[in-house]
PDB file of C-alpha atoms in Angstrom:
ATOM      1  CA  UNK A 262      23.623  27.023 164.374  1.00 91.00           C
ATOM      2  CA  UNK A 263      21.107  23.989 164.758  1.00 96.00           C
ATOM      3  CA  UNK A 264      17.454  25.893 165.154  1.00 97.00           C
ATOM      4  CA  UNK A 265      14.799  24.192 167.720  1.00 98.00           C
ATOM      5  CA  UNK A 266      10.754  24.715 167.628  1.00 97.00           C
ATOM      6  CA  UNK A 267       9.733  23.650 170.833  1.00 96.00           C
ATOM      7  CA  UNK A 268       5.621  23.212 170.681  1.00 93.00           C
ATOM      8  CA  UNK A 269       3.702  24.329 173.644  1.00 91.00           C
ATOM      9  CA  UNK A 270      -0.074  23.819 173.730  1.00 84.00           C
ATOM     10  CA  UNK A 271      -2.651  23.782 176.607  1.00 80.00           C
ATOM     11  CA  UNK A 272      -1.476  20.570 179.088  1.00 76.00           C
ATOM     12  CA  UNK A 273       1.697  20.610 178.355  1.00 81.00           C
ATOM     13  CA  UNK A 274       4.830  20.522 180.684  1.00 82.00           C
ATOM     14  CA  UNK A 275       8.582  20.832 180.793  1.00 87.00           C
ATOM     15  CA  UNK A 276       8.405  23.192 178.221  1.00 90.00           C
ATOM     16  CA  UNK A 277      10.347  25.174 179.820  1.00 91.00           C
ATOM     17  CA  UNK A 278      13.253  22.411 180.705  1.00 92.00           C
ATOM     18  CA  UNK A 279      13.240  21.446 177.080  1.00 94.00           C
ATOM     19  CA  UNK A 280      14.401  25.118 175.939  1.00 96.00           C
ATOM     20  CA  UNK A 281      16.634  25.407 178.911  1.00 97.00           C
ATOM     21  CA  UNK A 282      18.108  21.968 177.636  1.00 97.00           C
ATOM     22  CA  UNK A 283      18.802  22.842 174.086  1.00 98.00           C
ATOM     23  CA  UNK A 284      20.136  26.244 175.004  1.00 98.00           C
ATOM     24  CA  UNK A 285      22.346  24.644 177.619  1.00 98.00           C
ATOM     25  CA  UNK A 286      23.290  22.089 174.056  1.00 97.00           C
ATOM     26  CA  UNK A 287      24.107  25.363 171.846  1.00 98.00           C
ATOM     27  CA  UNK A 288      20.912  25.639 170.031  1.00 98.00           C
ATOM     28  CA  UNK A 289      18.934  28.824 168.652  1.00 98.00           C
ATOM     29  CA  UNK A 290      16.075  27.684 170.446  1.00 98.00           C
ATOM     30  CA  UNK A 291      12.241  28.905 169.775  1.00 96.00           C
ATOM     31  CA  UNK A 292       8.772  28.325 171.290  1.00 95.00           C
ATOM     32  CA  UNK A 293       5.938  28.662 170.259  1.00 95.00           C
ATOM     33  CA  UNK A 294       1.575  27.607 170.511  1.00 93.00           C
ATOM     34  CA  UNK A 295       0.217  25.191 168.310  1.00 91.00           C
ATOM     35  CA  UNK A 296      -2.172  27.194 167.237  1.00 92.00           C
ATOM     36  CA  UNK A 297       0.402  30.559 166.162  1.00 93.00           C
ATOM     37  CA  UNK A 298       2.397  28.041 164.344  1.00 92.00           C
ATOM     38  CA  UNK A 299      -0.352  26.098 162.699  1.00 92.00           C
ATOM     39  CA  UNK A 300      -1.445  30.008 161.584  1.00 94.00           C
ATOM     40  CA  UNK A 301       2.535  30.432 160.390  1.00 92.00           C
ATOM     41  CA  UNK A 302       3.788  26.937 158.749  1.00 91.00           C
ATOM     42  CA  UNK A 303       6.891  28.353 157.812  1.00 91.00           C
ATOM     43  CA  UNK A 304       8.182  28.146 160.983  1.00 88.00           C
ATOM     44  CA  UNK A 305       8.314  24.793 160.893  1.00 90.00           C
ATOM     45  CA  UNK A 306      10.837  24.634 157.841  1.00 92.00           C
ATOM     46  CA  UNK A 307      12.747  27.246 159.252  1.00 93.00           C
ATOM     47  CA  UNK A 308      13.585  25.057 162.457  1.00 96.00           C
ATOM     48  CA  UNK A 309      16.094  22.044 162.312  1.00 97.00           C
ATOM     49  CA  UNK A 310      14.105  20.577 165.275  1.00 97.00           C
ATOM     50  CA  UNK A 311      10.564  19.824 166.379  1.00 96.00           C
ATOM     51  CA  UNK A 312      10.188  19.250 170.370  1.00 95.00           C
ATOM     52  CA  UNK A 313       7.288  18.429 171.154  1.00 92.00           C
ATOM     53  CA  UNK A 314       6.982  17.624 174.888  1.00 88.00           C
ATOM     54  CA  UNK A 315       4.495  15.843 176.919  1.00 81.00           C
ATOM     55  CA  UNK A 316       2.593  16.258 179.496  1.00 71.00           C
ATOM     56  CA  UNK A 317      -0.644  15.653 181.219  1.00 70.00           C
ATOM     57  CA  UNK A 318      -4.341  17.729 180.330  1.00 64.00           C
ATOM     58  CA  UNK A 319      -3.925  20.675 182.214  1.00 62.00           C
ATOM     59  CA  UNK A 320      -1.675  19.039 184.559  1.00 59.00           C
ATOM     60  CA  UNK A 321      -1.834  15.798 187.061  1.00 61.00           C
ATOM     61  CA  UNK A 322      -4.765  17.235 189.137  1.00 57.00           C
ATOM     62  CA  UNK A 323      -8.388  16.185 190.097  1.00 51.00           C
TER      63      UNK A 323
END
C-alpha cells in the first residue's frame, strides 16, 4: 500500500481535503506538524509521498 505524509504547519489549509483525497485514492495516509516530523526524520523515508499543501498565513483574513 502506497504511504502519504501530508505536512501541516501553522497557515496551512486543505489539509484536511488532501487526506480525505488520498484515502478516497487507496492510500495509508498520515499527517503530521513540521515541527514533530522535523524532530522524527524517519518518517519521511517511511512515506512514499510528501503533500505538502498550501495555504495562506493563518488564513485569508485582515
Amino acid at each position: 500500500m502506497v504511504k502519504a505524509l501530508i505536512l501541516r504547519g501553522p497557515g496551512t489549509n486543505c489539509d484536511m481535503e488532501t487526506v480525505y483525497a488520498f484515502k478516497l485514492a487507496g492510500a495509508e495516509v498520515e499527517s503530521v506538524f513540521i515541527d514533530t516530523l522535523l524532530k522524527n526524520k524517519a518518517k519521511l523515508f517511511e512515506s512514499n509521498i510528501l503533500a505538502i499543501p498550501g495555504g495562506f498565513t493563518y488564513g485569508d483574513d485582515l
